[in-house]
Structures are given as C-alpha cells and as structure tokens.
PDB file of C-alpha atoms in Angstrom:
ATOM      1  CA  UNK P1108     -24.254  -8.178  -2.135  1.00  0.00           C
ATOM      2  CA  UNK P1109     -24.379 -11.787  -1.083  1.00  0.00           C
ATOM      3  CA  UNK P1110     -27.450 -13.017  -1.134  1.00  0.00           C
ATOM      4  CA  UNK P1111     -29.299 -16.124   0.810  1.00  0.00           C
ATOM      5  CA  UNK P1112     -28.742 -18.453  -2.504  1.00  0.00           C
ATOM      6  CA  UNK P1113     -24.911 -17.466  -2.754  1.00  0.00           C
ATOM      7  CA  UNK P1114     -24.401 -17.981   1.295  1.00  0.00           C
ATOM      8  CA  UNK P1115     -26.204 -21.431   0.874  1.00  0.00           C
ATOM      9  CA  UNK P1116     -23.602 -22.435  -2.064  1.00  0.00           C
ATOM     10  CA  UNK P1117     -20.854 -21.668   0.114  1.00  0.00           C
ATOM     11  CA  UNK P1118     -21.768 -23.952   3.005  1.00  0.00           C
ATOM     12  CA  UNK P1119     -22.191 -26.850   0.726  1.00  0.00           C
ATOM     13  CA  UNK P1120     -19.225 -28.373  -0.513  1.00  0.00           C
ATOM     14  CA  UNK P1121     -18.182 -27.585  -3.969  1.00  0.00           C
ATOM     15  CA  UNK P1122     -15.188 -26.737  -6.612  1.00  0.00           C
ATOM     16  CA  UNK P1123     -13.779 -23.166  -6.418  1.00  0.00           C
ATOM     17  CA  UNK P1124     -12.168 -21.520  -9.558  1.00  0.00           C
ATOM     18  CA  UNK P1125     -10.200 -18.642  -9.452  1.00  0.00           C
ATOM     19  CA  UNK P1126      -9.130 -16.585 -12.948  1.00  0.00           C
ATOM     20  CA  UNK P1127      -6.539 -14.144 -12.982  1.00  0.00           C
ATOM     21  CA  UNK P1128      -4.830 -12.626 -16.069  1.00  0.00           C
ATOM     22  CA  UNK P1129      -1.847 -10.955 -16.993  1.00  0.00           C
ATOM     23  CA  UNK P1130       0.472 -10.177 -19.890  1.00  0.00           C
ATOM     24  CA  UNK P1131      -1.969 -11.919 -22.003  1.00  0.00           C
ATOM     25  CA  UNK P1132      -2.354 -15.406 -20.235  1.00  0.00           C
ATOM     26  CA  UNK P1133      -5.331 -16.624 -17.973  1.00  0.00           C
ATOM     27  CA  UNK P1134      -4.494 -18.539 -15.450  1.00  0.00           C
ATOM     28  CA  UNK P1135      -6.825 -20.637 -13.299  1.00  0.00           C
ATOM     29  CA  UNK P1136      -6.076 -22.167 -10.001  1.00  0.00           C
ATOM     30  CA  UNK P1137      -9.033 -23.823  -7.178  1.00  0.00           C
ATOM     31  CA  UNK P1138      -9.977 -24.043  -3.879  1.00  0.00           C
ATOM     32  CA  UNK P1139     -12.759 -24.929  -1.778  1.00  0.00           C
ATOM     33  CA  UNK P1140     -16.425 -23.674  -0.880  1.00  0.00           C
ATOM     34  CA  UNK P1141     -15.529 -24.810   2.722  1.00  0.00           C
ATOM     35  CA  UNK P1142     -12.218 -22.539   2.549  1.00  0.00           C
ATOM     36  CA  UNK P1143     -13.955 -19.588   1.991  1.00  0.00           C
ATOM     37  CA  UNK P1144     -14.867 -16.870   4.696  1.00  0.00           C
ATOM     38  CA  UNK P1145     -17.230 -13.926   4.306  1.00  0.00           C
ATOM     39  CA  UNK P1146     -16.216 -10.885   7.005  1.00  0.00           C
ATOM     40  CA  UNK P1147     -18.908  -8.825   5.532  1.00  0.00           C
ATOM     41  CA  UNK P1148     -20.883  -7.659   2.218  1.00  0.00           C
ATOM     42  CA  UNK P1149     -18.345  -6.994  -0.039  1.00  0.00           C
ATOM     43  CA  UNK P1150     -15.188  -9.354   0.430  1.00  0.00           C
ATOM     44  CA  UNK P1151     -14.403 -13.008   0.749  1.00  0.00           C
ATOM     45  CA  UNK P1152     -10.953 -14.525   2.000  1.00  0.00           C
ATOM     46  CA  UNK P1153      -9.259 -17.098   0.531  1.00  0.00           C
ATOM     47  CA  UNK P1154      -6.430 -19.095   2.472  1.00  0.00           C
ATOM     48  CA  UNK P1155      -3.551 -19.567   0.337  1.00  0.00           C
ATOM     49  CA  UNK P1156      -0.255 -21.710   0.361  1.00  0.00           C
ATOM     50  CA  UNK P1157       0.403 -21.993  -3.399  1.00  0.00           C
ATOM     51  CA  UNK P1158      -1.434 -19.688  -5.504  1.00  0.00           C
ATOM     52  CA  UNK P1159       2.133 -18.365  -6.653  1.00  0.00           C
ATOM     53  CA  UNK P1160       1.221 -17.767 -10.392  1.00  0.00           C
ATOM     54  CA  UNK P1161      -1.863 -16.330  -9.045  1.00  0.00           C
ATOM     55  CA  UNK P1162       0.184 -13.595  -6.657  1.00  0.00           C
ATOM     56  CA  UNK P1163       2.202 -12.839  -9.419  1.00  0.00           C
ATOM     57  CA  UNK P1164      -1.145 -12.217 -11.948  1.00  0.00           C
ATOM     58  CA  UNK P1165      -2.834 -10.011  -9.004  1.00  0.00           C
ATOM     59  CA  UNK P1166       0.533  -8.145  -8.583  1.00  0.00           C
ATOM     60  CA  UNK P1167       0.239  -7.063 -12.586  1.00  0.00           C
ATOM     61  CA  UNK P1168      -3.554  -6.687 -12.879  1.00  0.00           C
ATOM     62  CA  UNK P1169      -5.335  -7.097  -9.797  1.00  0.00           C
ATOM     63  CA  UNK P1170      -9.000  -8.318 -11.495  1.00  0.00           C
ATOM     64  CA  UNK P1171     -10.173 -11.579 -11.145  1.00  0.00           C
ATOM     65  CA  UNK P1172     -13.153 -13.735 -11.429  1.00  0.00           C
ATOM     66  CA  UNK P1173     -14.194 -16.656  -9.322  1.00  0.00           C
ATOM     67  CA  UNK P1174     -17.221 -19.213  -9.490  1.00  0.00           C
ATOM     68  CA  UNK P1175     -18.335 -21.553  -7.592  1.00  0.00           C
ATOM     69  CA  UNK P1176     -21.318 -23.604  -7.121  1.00  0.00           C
ATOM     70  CA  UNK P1177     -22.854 -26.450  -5.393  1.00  0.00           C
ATOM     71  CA  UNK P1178     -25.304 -29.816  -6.707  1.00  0.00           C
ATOM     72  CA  UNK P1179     -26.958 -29.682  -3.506  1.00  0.00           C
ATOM     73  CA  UNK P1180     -28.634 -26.396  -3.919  1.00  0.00           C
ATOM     74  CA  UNK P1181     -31.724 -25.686  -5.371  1.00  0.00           C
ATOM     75  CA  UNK P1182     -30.939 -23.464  -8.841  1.00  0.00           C
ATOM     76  CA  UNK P1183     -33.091 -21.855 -11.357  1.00  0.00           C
ATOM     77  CA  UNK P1184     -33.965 -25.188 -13.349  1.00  0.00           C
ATOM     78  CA  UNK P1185     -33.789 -27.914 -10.594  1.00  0.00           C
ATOM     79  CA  UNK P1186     -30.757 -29.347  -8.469  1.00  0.00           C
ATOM     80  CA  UNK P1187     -27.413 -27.124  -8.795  1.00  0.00           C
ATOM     81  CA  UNK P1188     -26.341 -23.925  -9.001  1.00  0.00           C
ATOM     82  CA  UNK P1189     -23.290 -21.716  -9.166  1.00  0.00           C
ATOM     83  CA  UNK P1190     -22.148 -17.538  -9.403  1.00  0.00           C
ATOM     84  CA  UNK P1191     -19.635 -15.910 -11.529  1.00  0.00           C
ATOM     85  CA  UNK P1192     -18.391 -13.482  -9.268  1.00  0.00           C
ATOM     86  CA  UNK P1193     -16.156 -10.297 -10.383  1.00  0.00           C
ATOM     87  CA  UNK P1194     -13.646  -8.048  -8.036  1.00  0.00           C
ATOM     88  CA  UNK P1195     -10.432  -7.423  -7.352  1.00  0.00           C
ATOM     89  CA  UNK P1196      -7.179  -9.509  -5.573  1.00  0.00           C
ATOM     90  CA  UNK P1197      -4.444  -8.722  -2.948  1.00  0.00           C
ATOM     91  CA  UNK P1198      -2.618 -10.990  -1.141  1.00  0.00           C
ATOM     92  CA  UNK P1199      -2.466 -10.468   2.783  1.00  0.00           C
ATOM     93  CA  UNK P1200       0.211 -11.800   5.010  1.00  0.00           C
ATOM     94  CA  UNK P1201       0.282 -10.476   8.378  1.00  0.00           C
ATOM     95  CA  UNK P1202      -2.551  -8.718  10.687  1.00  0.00           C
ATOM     96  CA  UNK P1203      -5.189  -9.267  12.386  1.00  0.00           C
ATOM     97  CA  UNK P1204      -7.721 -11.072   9.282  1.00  0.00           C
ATOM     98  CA  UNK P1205      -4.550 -13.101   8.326  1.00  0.00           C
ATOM     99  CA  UNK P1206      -3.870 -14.427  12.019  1.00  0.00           C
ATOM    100  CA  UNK P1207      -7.603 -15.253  11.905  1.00  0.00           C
ATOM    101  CA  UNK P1208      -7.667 -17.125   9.162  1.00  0.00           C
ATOM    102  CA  UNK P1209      -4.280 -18.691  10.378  1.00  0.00           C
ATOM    103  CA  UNK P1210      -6.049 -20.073  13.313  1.00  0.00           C
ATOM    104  CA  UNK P1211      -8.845 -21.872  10.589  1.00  0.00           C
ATOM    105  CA  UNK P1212      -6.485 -23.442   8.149  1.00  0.00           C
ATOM    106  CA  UNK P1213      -3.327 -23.957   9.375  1.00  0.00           C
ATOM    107  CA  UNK P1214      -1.344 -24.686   6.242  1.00  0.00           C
ATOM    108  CA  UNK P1215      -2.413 -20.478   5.045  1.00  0.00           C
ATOM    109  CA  UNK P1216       1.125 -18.835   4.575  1.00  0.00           C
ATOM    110  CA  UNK P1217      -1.198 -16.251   2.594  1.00  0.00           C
ATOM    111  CA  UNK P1218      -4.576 -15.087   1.960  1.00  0.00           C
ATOM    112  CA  UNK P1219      -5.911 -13.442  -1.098  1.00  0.00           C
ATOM    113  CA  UNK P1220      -8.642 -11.266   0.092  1.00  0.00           C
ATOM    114  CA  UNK P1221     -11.250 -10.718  -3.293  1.00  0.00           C
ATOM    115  CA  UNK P1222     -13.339  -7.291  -2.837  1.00  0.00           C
ATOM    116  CA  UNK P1223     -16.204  -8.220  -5.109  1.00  0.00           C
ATOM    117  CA  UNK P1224     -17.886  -5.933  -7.381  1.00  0.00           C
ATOM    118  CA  UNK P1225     -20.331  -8.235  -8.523  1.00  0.00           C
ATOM    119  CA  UNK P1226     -21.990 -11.715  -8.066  1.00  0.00           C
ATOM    120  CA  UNK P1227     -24.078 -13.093 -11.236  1.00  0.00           C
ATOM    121  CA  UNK P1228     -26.050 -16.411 -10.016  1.00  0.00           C
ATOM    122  CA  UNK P1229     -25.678 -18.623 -13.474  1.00  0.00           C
ATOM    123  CA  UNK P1230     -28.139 -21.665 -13.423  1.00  0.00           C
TER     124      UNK P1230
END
C-alpha cells in the first residue's frame, strides 16, 4: 500500500495533519513526518502525549484522515508533494508496539495506531 514516493515523504521532514470527527465537529491536530513509524503495509504509528480531543473523536467514530507531504520530494508538477491518506484510529497504551515506540520518543504516554485503507498521492 505504501509506495516508494509515500516512504520517501516520510523520511523528509514535513507537517503532519490528523482529522478526526465526531458529533458533528472536525477536529485537526499535527505531528511530524519524522514521528511516524511504518511496521508493515497497512498501518502507521503515531506517538502521542496530547491528542486528547483526538482519543475522544476515535473513541466515537474511529475514521480519520491524515496528510502529509514534503518540499523536498519530487511530485507530479515539480518540487513537493503530499498523500491524503484514509483508515481507521485506536489508541494503544501498553504492549509490545507501545514499549517500542516508548523506547523512540520518550515523551509517548500513547500511540494512535492508523490502519489505512487508502493512500491518494495529491500533487
């Protein structure tokens, strides 16, 4: 699901957005390219220590969309590009992927693990 172009956005540096709704209301919070890890083809973990209004979004209605991108990657009409990813949230906060990511960013008291159902590359 994630292709070379996607993987080479997430090793640059670059703004993170995270959308999740509920009773009506969109709420947006971001993170970091650097933040995020990829344990295989279908999810991506996201260390959290806020993210509160988020949690309680997920908890009600557990879609979300993300997108990210990068300027220093080549995109379809010159420098930059960026995905619109879609999936689904839940927050993690003990085992063995939460230790892990523990061990990388030690201010996680969270980590909202985003099973991704699809990844749209946008420019």
């Amino acid at each position: 699901m994630f292709d070379d172009k996607f993987k080479e956005v997430v090793s640059n540096e670059g703004v993170v957005s995270i959308v999740s709704c509920a009773d009506n209301e969109a709420h947006v919070v971001n993170t970091w390219n650097s933040y995020l890890v990829i344990p295989d083809e279908e999810r991506i973990l996201i260390p959290a220590y806020g993210m509160r209004k988020t949690e309680k979004n997920v908890n009600k209605n557990n879609s979300v969309l993300l997108t990210l991108g990068s300027k220093e990657v080549e995109g379809r009409m010159g420098q930059g590009t960026g995905f619109l990813l879609k999936g689904t949230a839940k927050y993690i906060s003990s085992g063995p992927e939460f230790e892990m990511m523990k061990e990388k960013f030690s201010f996680v008291t969270r980590v909202v693990e985003v099973t991704v159902s699809s990844v749209k590359q946008t420019i």
